[in-house]
Structure formats: C-alpha cells, structure tokens
Amino acid sequence: MKKVLSLVLIAAFLLSNAGAVSANGGNQQKFNVSDKIATATETFVSSEIIVKFAGDTEPFRVVKVQTGKEKEKASEYKNKSNVLYAEPNYYAYALSNDPYFTYQWDLQGQSVGGIQAEEAWNISTGIDTDTGEGVIVAVIDTGIAYENYDSYVVAPDLAGAIFVQGYDFVNNYSHANDDNSHGTHVAGTIAQNTNNAVGTAGVAYNVKLMPIKVLDAEGSGTYAAIADGIYYAADHGAKVINMSLGGSVGSVILEDALAYAYNRGVTIVAAAGNNGSNGVSYPAAYDKYVIAVGATRVDKTLASYSNYGSSLDVVAPGGDTSVDQNKDGYPDGILQNTFNPNTLDTGDFGYWFFQGTSMASPHVAGIAALIIAAGVANTPAGVQSVLQNTALDLGIEGKDTTYGYGLVDAAAALNSAAVTPTPSLTPTATPTPTMTPEPTLSPTSTPIPDPTMTPVPTATPTPTTTPEPTATPAPTATPAPTATPVPTATPTPIPAVSVQTSISLRLTDRQVRNQTYTSASALVSVLRDGAPVSGATVTGHWEGAATDTDTGTTLLNGTVTLKSNEVKVGRKSVTFTFVIDQITINGTVCTLTGETRDTITR
C-alpha cells in the first residue's frame, strides 16, 4: 500500500488523503463521479414564453403555450400590434459549464463552505492586467501530469492549461511529471481547465502553471530538493508558490530558500499539516515568509485532521470524505481530475475526491494569483494582508488559533484593496524555532501591510518667489554691507555601525540532456560584536560568469543566501565572484570589516 502520509523527520510528507477514512493512510477507496451527473441540455423553459404588452404596467408577462410550440408562439405574439416583444423564457447557467462543477462545493458560496470563486471570475481569471499574461504559479509537489512524454500522459482536464518550464529535482531532469497523483490534483484546484464543458473547474484557470517535482512516487522528498525547487521558482518568474507538503522540523536550508523567494516578491502558500494537532508543519510554520493554510468542511468547521495553532493564517476547503453534509450523494472531498492514486497508473484518469490541508492550500494559492493578476496587491505582504482582511471570520472574533483570520473569500479579496497600517520603523522578526516539531510561535499581531499601497505624502509646494521689479533698479552707489555669517550648528554624529562579514560560495549544476547549467550561491554572514545580526539588508553583485545584482535580508542566525543567475557552461572553467556592496541596519549604512569578496571556479 502506498504511503500517503508517511512522517519522516528529514523528508517531507504529503498533506492529503485521497478518499481515505483516516489520516493515517488507510485503504484508498475510489470516489469517482459516476455518469448520473446530469448535464443541462434545455435552452429555454418548456410550455411558456415571455411577452411584453404595450401600455402594460407590468414589465413583462409569462404566457403559457403548447409544449414544443414556444418559438412559434413567440413569433405569433411579436406580429401583434399591441406586443413590444415576445421570446422564449431562456435558461441561464452558472458561469462554469463544467458538468462536475455542481459537485465542487469548495468553489461555490460561503453558505456551502466555498470560496465564492464564480463571483471572483467576473473580475479576474488569472490574467495580469498589466502584462496580459497569466500569473505564474509554481506547484512544488510530486510533479504534474502536464505532457504526453514517455509513459506519462497529460491529464484530460489539464490539456488546455498553460504550462511553463519546470524541473524534476528528484531525478534531476527537465520533465517534472507526476508519478504519485497528488501534484496533479493540487494543480487542478489552482488551474483546471474551466468553461470547457469537461469535468471540473479551477480557482485561477488562466494562470500559468510551473511543475516542480520535489517528492517521489511515495510522496517523500528531502529538504534539499524542496529548497532547490523554491530557488528555481523564484529565479524563473513564479509570482506564487504552492507547497502542499510539510516536515516536522525546521531547517536553515529551508528558511534561507523561503527568504530568498520572499525577498524577490514571491507569495508563498503552504499546507498546515494533517496531524490534527496544535502546531503547523514546516515550511508553513515560517510566519515571516509563508501563508499557513488549515482545512475546513462544508459546514465551515475545522476538519479533524487539520493542524492548527498560532502560526495558522487562514483556512480553506480541504474536505471530509467521511461525510456527505451537502447531501449531493458523494463524500465531501475536493474533486479534481487525476490518475488512480492506488495503482499509480499514469494513464488511468478519473475525477477523484481527496481530502487534506494539501487540498486547502491550492485554493489560497489560486486566490493569491487572482489578487496579483487584478492588481489588488503585488507584494507577498500585500497579498497576505488582502487574504486575511477579507476572510470570513470563524470561531472567536478576530484571529484565533483554530481558523486564523478565517475562511478565504475570493470575491471579497478582488473587491478590496490592501490595508496599510503605519509601518514600524524597526521591524521585529518573529523568532522561529528550527528544531521543534510543534513550535509555539508568536501570532502575527496585525495583518502584514502591502508597502506598495502606502500613500506618498503630498509635498508642501514651494512658495512662488515674487519677482523683483525691473522698472526701478537697485542703487549701486552704496554697496550693501557684508552680512556676518551665522555659524553652522555642528550636527550630532550618528554612531558608526561596524559589522564583521564572511562569504561562503557554492555551485549548483543542473543537467538538461547534454547541456550543463550552473549557478552560484553566496552565504553571507553578518556579525556585530561577535553576535549574529538579523534584519540586516545585504546588497551585492556578481562578477565573472554572472553579472546580476542581489539584495536580501539576514535571518535570525545572521545569514542570507544570495544566488546568481544561471549560466550555460561548456568544457571550459567558469568563475563566479560575489562582492558585498553595502549592508544597512534600520537604514544606517554599516562599516564593513572582514570578507567582502569571494570567488569560486567550476
């Protein structure tokens, strides 16, 4: 039996449960939608037409006619002199014409526990209003069934989705195909083909998906692979990252990667975990960089398997396959198109109900993409602020440890602007324990502001100088006495801040068929009086093989990782040099002592 929720200290575990009755990975029952789903074929109501009579005080009348004669009778009425118009009483349907949409309670209204996706689609479907292109969402998971390649087949309901180049960090290969079924299901929630009269719908169906495989067929992966996936997404244009995965402990390599992506403007969303315990998993536990997502049911209560705690930010539909609260004849899971998770036959596709915080997280990632596309917010802090401020408050009023800020609301998010409180002059990092399986973290006291929404104060206009009159020139016979200069006050010097720096370089190779691509990473350490400095802004540049500029903020351990652009290399050696240009602490430029330049050769 395949391990769905294997908990490994060093490896990640999938945060979902496909149709299982418990969160510990019991036998998986296929809850495949049957052919009993009815597809509406009628275009107008039988046996009646709409008629507007001249001079009638009513806006229109419904007139009963013989069945099958609706169009004929409408035509007869239109020819009458006292009739302004007559027509059949046409049907209207939901915005999605996907036949299984009716079973996607998670995308519907809040009364059934959904995120109100249909109303949001009136504003955005994932196309950036500035670029005209779909926002790129990286799915860091088991891969996606996105192409017909070798033994892999594209998922039928993803055949029309747009994909950008991804990477397989499990097998070190450029084809990030899914061999587990989990990543494909997650990707479907974000961007399943919609309004194609096939299957199901997705939250942000016009975004571009970036498949990044970091988990194997068993659903396990290393932190190193996950970190590589995060770096890759940040370096290749992703605006949103979804990670429906987690581990039980913190890690510097993971936190460095998250900081790198966050500092490059990537909104990061991750599942809270499926242990039903207090304390979310990693990477969701990193409050400073990640939006942590718990799972709810149709009745808007927290699913029994969902983790919770002070680090939980919001909740989204994750499902409960043990019940049928909406009485639609199927278990209340999250329905999407993927291949059989029991046999792992990558060609055996169906529509499967899964449950888990893995299913909740992509709802939030999809809404984040819509927020960015619509221009409501364009920074990670801004997107998080919008999500939190527009969520449906559940449980105790305000943020709580069970629901965070509440159930995300796509429609409300797109109809809002980020709230920008007065920024603090000295940001304080929330300490994150790195080796505690169930961390107790300080809750975020206020929504993280969107710095781009802070209004620029209107400058006080400079008074217009009254021009000197030209008719009467100033007399020149008696020169004006030279004024005694006023002594300039001696400013109080700002104490110099001296920091000690060191640089450690490493190379990362990526093989694509017969071609090698290489990038360099600089781990910069900043100390002050021998103690690590967190929150310092490090700016530097690369020389040699790469020539880009990088900026980042040090973590609690006083380090920040800055990564060069990737370059194609041949047989000749290449050299990467990183130079620290400046370090500032709370706006004060520091005096640098120690290592400010380092070189590595491949």
XYZ file of C-alpha atoms in Angstrom:
602
model
C 0.000 0.000 0.000
C 1.393 3.421 -0.894
C 2.375 5.745 1.889
C 0.268 8.875 1.685
C 1.143 10.493 4.983
C 4.474 8.989 5.972
C 6.086 11.274 8.557
C 9.852 11.427 8.191
C 11.969 13.871 10.147
C 14.192 14.788 7.243
C 11.790 14.094 4.400
C 8.598 15.918 3.564
C 5.197 14.258 3.690
C 2.151 14.735 1.517
C -0.613 16.616 3.239
C -3.605 14.871 1.710
C -5.670 11.764 1.994
C -7.391 10.567 -1.141
C -10.736 9.199 -0.132
C -9.336 7.535 2.969
C -11.318 7.161 6.145
C -8.481 8.238 8.421
C -5.459 10.463 8.244
C -3.023 7.596 8.798
C -3.292 6.289 5.257
C -5.882 3.540 5.219
C -7.080 1.775 2.094
C -7.996 4.276 -0.582
C -11.493 3.979 -1.927
C -12.172 5.425 -5.338
C -14.883 8.052 -5.075
C -15.072 8.577 -8.812
C -18.003 10.607 -10.062
C -20.470 8.407 -11.906
C -22.440 9.032 -15.070
C -25.505 10.022 -13.076
C -24.406 13.660 -13.216
C -26.917 15.469 -15.376
C -25.795 17.978 -17.954
C -28.346 20.654 -18.751
C -29.413 20.500 -22.419
C -32.539 22.675 -22.383
C -32.007 26.248 -23.554
C -35.457 27.592 -22.574
C -38.420 26.700 -20.364
C -40.953 24.313 -21.822
C -44.573 25.453 -22.311
C -44.107 29.182 -21.707
C -42.870 32.382 -23.318
C -42.133 35.944 -22.161
C -44.357 38.715 -23.616
C -44.171 42.499 -23.164
C -47.512 44.226 -23.969
C -47.662 47.892 -24.958
C -49.017 50.061 -22.160
C -48.853 47.236 -19.617
C -47.847 48.353 -16.129
C -46.043 45.039 -15.604
C -42.518 44.825 -17.075
C -43.446 41.542 -18.793
C -45.864 38.622 -18.679
C -45.238 34.868 -18.640
C -47.669 33.304 -21.105
C -48.406 29.566 -21.153
C -48.239 27.932 -24.595
C -48.357 24.439 -26.069
C -45.253 22.347 -25.403
C -42.968 22.321 -28.425
C -44.565 25.477 -29.852
C -42.589 28.011 -27.793
C -40.667 29.662 -30.648
C -43.660 29.529 -32.966
C -45.959 31.175 -30.428
C -43.322 33.813 -29.605
C -43.197 34.689 -33.297
C -47.003 34.956 -33.472
C -47.130 37.318 -30.493
C -44.366 39.539 -31.931
C -46.562 40.157 -35.003
C -49.374 41.573 -32.886
C -49.687 45.366 -32.818
C -50.013 45.575 -29.028
C -46.862 43.492 -28.339
C -43.452 45.119 -27.961
C -41.539 41.848 -27.822
C -42.017 38.111 -27.251
C -39.439 35.381 -26.766
C -38.877 32.015 -25.103
C -38.047 32.030 -21.395
C -34.369 31.116 -21.758
C -32.327 29.349 -19.109
C -29.136 30.799 -17.625
C -26.478 28.594 -16.030
C -23.564 29.036 -13.680
C -20.507 30.737 -15.152
C -18.747 27.386 -15.298
C -20.192 24.960 -17.819
C -18.050 22.129 -16.485
C -20.506 19.281 -15.830
C -18.966 18.282 -12.465
C -18.841 21.857 -11.158
C -22.014 21.224 -9.196
C -20.001 18.819 -7.010
C -17.282 21.393 -6.345
C -18.830 22.891 -3.233
C -15.421 24.331 -2.417
C -15.639 26.856 -5.283
C -19.200 27.931 -4.574
C -20.782 30.271 -1.997
C -19.990 30.595 1.675
C -23.326 29.044 2.625
C -21.910 25.688 1.489
C -18.390 26.321 2.767
C -16.958 27.593 -0.521
C -14.646 30.449 -1.513
C -17.051 32.298 -3.871
C -14.964 31.677 -6.996
C -17.738 32.357 -9.513
C -18.216 35.937 -8.366
C -14.448 36.447 -8.404
C -14.253 35.296 -12.041
C -16.245 38.373 -13.030
C -13.141 40.358 -12.041
C -10.187 38.099 -12.854
C -9.357 34.592 -14.013
C -5.594 34.933 -13.577
C -4.550 37.175 -16.486
C -2.314 40.002 -15.272
C -3.928 43.329 -16.168
C -0.510 44.903 -16.785
C 1.193 42.240 -18.899
C -1.767 40.446 -20.470
C -0.123 37.159 -19.470
C -1.177 34.585 -16.925
C 0.432 34.911 -13.496
C 2.948 32.085 -12.980
C 2.116 29.730 -10.108
C 4.734 27.143 -9.143
C 3.387 23.844 -7.821
C 6.184 22.334 -5.711
C 4.928 18.806 -5.241
C 5.081 15.360 -6.881
C 5.015 16.882 -10.363
C 2.020 17.382 -12.663
C 0.511 15.253 -15.441
C 1.135 18.055 -17.927
C 2.524 16.378 -21.043
C 2.467 13.266 -23.188
C 6.013 12.085 -22.641
C 7.463 8.599 -22.373
C 4.961 6.670 -20.189
C 3.279 9.845 -18.923
C 0.009 11.269 -20.209
C -1.422 14.742 -19.799
C -4.479 14.874 -17.520
C -7.552 15.238 -19.790
C -8.857 18.266 -17.887
C -5.445 19.969 -17.943
C -4.969 19.551 -21.691
C -5.793 23.205 -22.311
C -3.920 24.629 -19.328
C -0.789 26.723 -19.896
C 2.489 25.400 -18.512
C 5.941 26.949 -18.284
C 9.210 25.069 -17.958
C 9.643 23.307 -14.634
C 12.136 20.852 -13.232
C 12.337 17.447 -11.541
C 14.682 17.712 -8.539
C 14.075 14.090 -7.542
C 15.533 12.665 -10.756
C 17.476 15.771 -11.842
C 15.582 16.055 -15.085
C 13.757 18.770 -17.001
C 10.479 16.802 -17.246
C 8.592 17.259 -13.952
C 5.971 14.565 -14.486
C 3.760 13.240 -11.702
C 4.116 9.598 -10.622
C 2.022 9.904 -7.453
C -1.264 11.688 -8.500
C -1.094 14.227 -5.669
C 0.529 17.120 -7.551
C -1.876 16.776 -10.463
C -4.872 17.012 -8.141
C -3.380 20.087 -6.435
C -2.636 21.735 -9.790
C -6.228 21.125 -10.875
C -7.602 23.088 -7.936
C -5.408 26.020 -8.952
C -5.915 25.992 -12.714
C -8.061 23.156 -14.012
C -9.488 23.907 -17.453
C -12.735 25.791 -16.886
C -15.715 26.535 -19.120
C -14.559 23.787 -21.470
C -17.678 21.653 -20.890
C -15.429 18.944 -19.420
C -15.045 17.778 -15.837
C -14.256 20.330 -13.144
C -13.128 23.938 -12.713
C -10.078 25.637 -11.162
C -9.736 28.710 -8.959
C -7.486 30.741 -11.299
C -7.877 28.900 -14.558
C -5.931 31.310 -16.779
C -2.696 31.331 -14.781
C 0.442 29.587 -15.990
C 1.492 26.510 -14.034
C 5.139 25.695 -13.296
C 5.548 21.997 -12.369
C 8.374 21.430 -9.882
C 8.875 17.881 -8.660
C 10.492 17.504 -5.223
C 8.553 14.481 -3.911
C 8.856 10.952 -5.287
C 6.193 8.352 -6.106
C 5.896 7.532 -2.407
C 5.275 11.163 -1.531
C 8.605 11.778 0.191
C 11.332 14.276 -0.589
C 14.339 15.924 1.010
C 14.562 19.468 2.304
C 17.432 19.997 -0.145
C 15.163 19.152 -3.083
C 12.404 21.399 -1.732
C 14.871 24.272 -1.264
C 16.138 23.770 -4.821
C 12.556 23.892 -6.028
C 11.919 27.168 -4.208
C 15.078 28.744 -5.653
C 14.106 27.545 -9.128
C 10.608 29.017 -8.899
C 11.899 32.371 -7.648
C 14.540 32.539 -10.392
C 12.155 31.629 -13.216
C 9.335 34.094 -12.832
C 6.913 32.499 -10.371
C 4.750 35.019 -8.504
C 3.076 32.399 -6.308
C 4.397 29.140 -4.860
C 2.112 26.410 -3.526
C 3.551 23.715 -1.285
C 1.065 21.055 -0.226
C 3.759 19.273 1.753
C 5.491 19.541 5.084
C 8.049 18.225 7.521
C 8.134 18.033 11.298
C 11.224 20.153 11.989
C 12.666 23.484 10.906
C 15.746 23.828 8.751
C 18.151 26.626 7.865
C 18.348 25.485 4.244
C 14.552 25.671 4.001
C 14.294 29.041 5.714
C 17.052 30.509 3.541
C 15.241 29.400 0.399
C 11.938 30.857 1.616
C 13.605 34.174 2.459
C 15.214 34.227 -0.979
C 11.881 33.771 -2.755
C 10.007 36.161 -0.455
C 12.589 38.891 -0.977
C 12.054 38.513 -4.728
C 8.356 39.167 -4.433
C 7.032 35.591 -4.440
C 3.896 34.882 -2.392
C 4.394 31.515 -0.672
C 1.464 29.346 0.440
C 1.807 26.059 2.332
C -0.407 23.426 3.963
C -0.645 23.405 7.764
C -0.422 19.622 8.164
C -2.724 16.669 8.742
C -1.932 15.538 12.271
C -4.927 17.244 13.879
C -2.513 18.805 16.371
C -1.514 22.176 17.752
C 1.414 23.449 15.687
C 1.632 23.670 11.914
C 4.248 21.850 9.890
C 7.258 23.281 8.062
C 7.520 25.272 5.824
C 4.074 26.643 6.818
C 5.425 27.426 10.314
C 7.741 30.128 8.977
C 5.444 33.065 9.774
C 7.676 35.696 8.210
C 7.575 34.192 4.713
C 4.690 31.724 4.368
C 0.884 31.832 4.456
C -0.144 28.771 6.513
C -3.457 27.181 5.484
C -5.740 24.911 7.512
C -8.653 22.853 6.158
C -12.421 23.223 6.623
C -15.510 21.175 5.798
C -18.828 22.028 4.118
C -20.205 23.284 7.452
C -17.197 25.643 7.776
C -15.785 23.841 10.808
C -12.145 22.816 11.020
C -11.552 19.324 9.637
C -10.496 16.879 12.352
C -7.194 16.111 10.621
C -6.166 19.774 10.156
C -3.330 21.185 12.225
C -3.935 24.495 13.963
C -2.102 26.924 16.223
C -0.709 30.428 16.493
C 1.075 30.197 13.136
C -2.116 29.392 11.216
C -3.057 32.309 8.959
C -6.247 31.312 7.118
C -8.382 28.274 6.314
C -9.810 26.983 3.035
C -11.893 23.991 1.924
C -9.980 20.756 2.485
C -12.939 18.391 2.637
C -14.078 15.460 4.740
C -14.678 12.257 2.782
C -16.283 10.560 5.783
C -19.478 12.631 5.479
C -21.959 13.989 2.927
C -23.079 17.188 4.603
C -24.327 18.805 1.402
C -26.428 15.725 0.512
C -25.214 15.514 -3.101
C -24.735 11.752 -2.929
C -20.935 11.901 -2.754
C -18.398 12.298 0.054
C -17.460 15.889 0.814
C -13.948 15.799 -0.583
C -12.285 18.150 -3.054
C -12.986 16.953 -6.582
C -10.365 17.166 -9.334
C -9.011 15.228 -12.289
C -6.006 12.988 -11.620
C -4.835 9.428 -12.216
C -5.535 6.469 -9.948
C -3.678 7.063 -6.659
C -3.929 3.390 -5.691
C -2.453 1.767 -8.791
C -0.323 4.774 -9.807
C -1.238 4.006 -13.407
C -0.366 7.347 -15.007
C -2.812 6.723 -17.838
C -5.843 5.798 -15.711
C -7.542 9.153 -15.140
C -10.743 9.921 -13.300
C -12.287 12.575 -11.084
C -11.274 11.907 -7.514
C -12.358 13.325 -4.167
C -9.291 13.990 -1.999
C -9.200 15.474 1.488
C -6.432 17.243 3.384
C -4.725 20.543 4.037
C -2.977 19.744 0.758
C -6.315 20.413 -0.892
C -6.912 23.605 1.116
C -3.585 25.239 0.263
C -4.080 25.480 -3.548
C -7.377 27.322 -3.040
C -5.406 30.067 -1.304
C -2.609 29.967 -3.891
C -5.209 30.365 -6.639
C -6.815 33.367 -4.925
C -3.358 34.887 -4.384
C -2.764 34.658 -8.143
C -6.120 36.357 -8.803
C -5.222 39.165 -6.388
C -1.921 39.752 -8.186
C -3.493 39.499 -11.638
C -6.211 42.022 -10.795
C -3.684 44.465 -9.371
C -5.228 44.472 -5.888
C -1.779 43.797 -4.386
C 1.557 42.812 -5.871
C 3.827 42.012 -2.931
C 3.772 38.964 -0.639
C 2.896 41.157 2.358
C 0.153 42.890 0.406
C -1.386 39.659 -0.856
C -1.392 38.189 2.646
C -2.979 41.351 4.029
C -5.808 41.161 1.473
C -6.435 37.467 2.150
C -6.582 37.997 5.900
C -8.632 41.185 5.907
C -11.318 39.792 3.570
C -11.611 36.303 5.093
C -14.893 35.208 6.676
C -14.243 35.348 10.421
C -14.929 31.985 12.065
C -14.689 30.925 15.690
C -13.563 33.560 18.193
C -13.801 37.099 16.817
C -10.585 38.168 15.131
C -7.600 35.935 14.568
C -7.631 32.724 16.593
C -5.593 29.537 16.712
C -8.316 27.375 15.131
C -9.177 29.325 11.974
C -6.507 32.025 11.809
C -8.175 35.032 10.211
C -10.935 32.824 8.788
C -12.196 31.239 5.562
C -10.707 32.846 2.457
C -13.160 34.687 0.175
C -12.061 35.113 -3.458
C -14.805 37.582 -4.361
C -14.224 39.820 -1.345
C -10.462 39.747 -1.944
C -10.802 41.015 -5.504
C -13.210 43.743 -4.446
C -10.794 45.132 -1.872
C -7.526 46.974 -1.509
C -4.759 46.061 0.888
C -4.991 47.799 4.252
C -1.769 49.601 5.094
C -1.220 50.380 8.764
C 1.502 52.843 9.775
C 4.765 50.953 9.213
C 7.064 50.297 12.126
C 10.465 51.912 11.823
C 12.145 48.906 13.343
C 10.662 45.649 12.065
C 10.922 42.849 14.565
C 11.433 39.347 13.258
C 9.234 36.683 14.780
C 11.597 34.069 16.217
C 11.130 30.700 14.583
C 12.452 27.611 16.382
C 14.297 25.425 13.942
C 14.254 22.030 15.588
C 10.926 21.915 17.447
C 8.389 19.580 15.797
C 5.409 21.550 17.164
C 6.586 25.142 17.505
C 4.740 27.674 19.578
C 5.180 30.852 17.583
C 4.121 34.366 18.368
C 0.978 35.162 16.376
C 1.081 37.972 13.877
C -0.458 40.832 15.791
C -1.553 42.831 12.748
C -2.023 41.957 9.075
C 1.200 42.367 7.181
C 0.914 45.595 5.190
C 1.422 45.998 1.481
C 4.244 48.515 1.237
C 3.185 49.447 -2.286
C -0.149 50.721 -1.010
C 1.342 53.282 1.410
C 0.236 56.661 0.035
C 3.072 59.015 -0.818
C 2.604 62.207 1.205
C 1.862 65.200 -0.948
C 4.842 67.516 -0.773
C 4.192 71.012 0.545
C 4.501 73.211 -2.533
C 7.389 75.655 -2.531
C 6.000 79.197 -2.391
C 6.427 81.061 -5.646
C 9.080 83.748 -5.226
C 7.776 87.208 -6.011
C 9.987 88.517 -8.826
C 11.929 91.652 -8.156
C 10.575 94.673 -10.009
C 12.602 95.636 -13.061
C 11.425 99.218 -13.503
C 13.476 100.646 -10.627
C 16.934 99.135 -10.489
C 18.560 98.743 -7.115
C 21.033 101.541 -6.364
C 24.670 100.579 -6.745
C 26.476 103.544 -5.207
C 26.328 102.238 -1.657
C 27.083 98.544 -1.563
C 25.189 96.532 0.976
C 27.325 95.618 3.962
C 28.533 92.078 4.026
C 26.433 90.091 6.465
C 28.152 88.290 9.245
C 27.729 84.582 8.514
C 25.667 82.659 11.009
C 27.711 79.817 12.459
C 26.507 76.421 11.268
C 25.471 74.156 14.102
C 27.640 71.094 14.442
C 25.409 68.063 13.890
C 25.473 65.257 16.374
C 27.330 62.436 14.620
C 25.469 59.193 14.071
C 27.402 56.427 15.746
C 29.112 54.258 13.149
C 27.903 50.687 12.993
C 30.657 48.217 12.291
C 29.860 44.649 11.279
C 32.011 41.645 10.562
C 31.230 39.802 7.314
C 32.129 36.486 5.766
C 31.155 34.815 2.480
C 30.826 31.138 1.608
C 30.226 30.209 -2.035
C 28.820 27.038 -3.527
C 27.915 25.911 -7.042
C 24.760 24.167 -8.235
C 24.695 22.273 -11.540
C 21.582 21.390 -13.491
C 21.783 18.909 -16.330
C 19.336 19.236 -19.213
C 20.029 16.422 -21.636
C 23.655 17.045 -22.705
C 23.871 20.637 -21.540
C 25.006 21.814 -18.103
C 23.689 24.946 -16.414
C 25.445 26.329 -13.345
C 24.604 28.955 -10.727
C 26.444 30.135 -7.642
C 25.083 30.874 -4.160
C 26.715 33.201 -1.642
C 26.011 32.558 2.027
C 26.760 35.909 3.655
C 27.191 36.002 7.434
C 26.833 39.296 9.335
C 28.041 39.666 12.940
C 28.165 42.658 15.274
C 30.422 42.357 18.295
C 30.515 38.635 17.625
C 26.701 38.182 17.679
C 24.518 37.349 14.613
C 22.633 40.333 13.165
C 19.098 39.653 11.924
C 17.170 42.032 9.687
C 20.278 43.496 8.036
C 19.884 44.324 4.340
C 22.771 42.948 2.288
C 23.322 44.274 -1.248
C 25.927 42.850 -3.576
C 26.737 41.950 -7.142
C 28.158 39.097 -9.156
C 31.158 39.283 -11.456
C 32.604 36.821 -13.932
C 30.217 34.240 -15.391
C 27.191 36.061 -13.949
C 26.760 39.835 -13.633
C 23.497 40.357 -11.760
C 22.790 42.320 -8.565
C 21.209 40.766 -5.477
C 19.667 42.036 -2.251
C 18.430 40.085 0.752
C 17.738 40.275 4.477
C 19.590 38.282 7.112
C 17.747 35.684 9.155
C 17.858 35.155 12.922
C 21.180 33.342 12.549
C 22.681 36.401 10.835
C 22.929 34.831 7.384
C 21.357 35.441 3.997
C 21.784 33.464 0.780
C 22.121 35.397 -2.471
C 22.027 33.451 -5.703
C 23.451 34.313 -9.128
C 21.655 33.920 -12.405
C 22.053 30.521 -14.043
C 24.535 30.294 -16.928
C 25.196 27.660 -19.560
C 28.656 26.146 -19.201
C 30.787 24.053 -21.527
C 34.048 22.290 -21.002
C 35.980 25.428 -20.096
C 36.149 26.570 -16.480
C 33.951 29.437 -15.344
C 34.405 31.741 -12.366
C 31.784 33.357 -10.132
C 32.756 36.236 -7.856
C 30.427 37.786 -5.288
C 31.098 41.249 -3.881
C 29.283 42.805 -0.907
C 28.484 46.394 -1.894
C 26.614 47.572 1.173
C 24.976 46.438 4.401
C 22.391 48.548 6.186
C 20.713 48.096 9.566
C 17.481 50.067 10.016
C 18.604 52.427 7.265
C 22.094 53.010 8.673
C 24.961 52.099 6.337
C 27.443 49.883 8.130
C 31.221 49.882 8.091
C 32.350 46.505 6.786
C 35.182 44.534 8.289
C 36.140 41.052 7.290
C 35.489 39.325 3.980
C 33.630 41.360 1.327
C 34.610 39.443 -1.796
C 34.901 35.751 -2.645
C 35.467 33.705 -5.807
C 34.671 30.145 -6.819
C 35.633 28.362 -10.044
C 33.962 25.447 -11.757
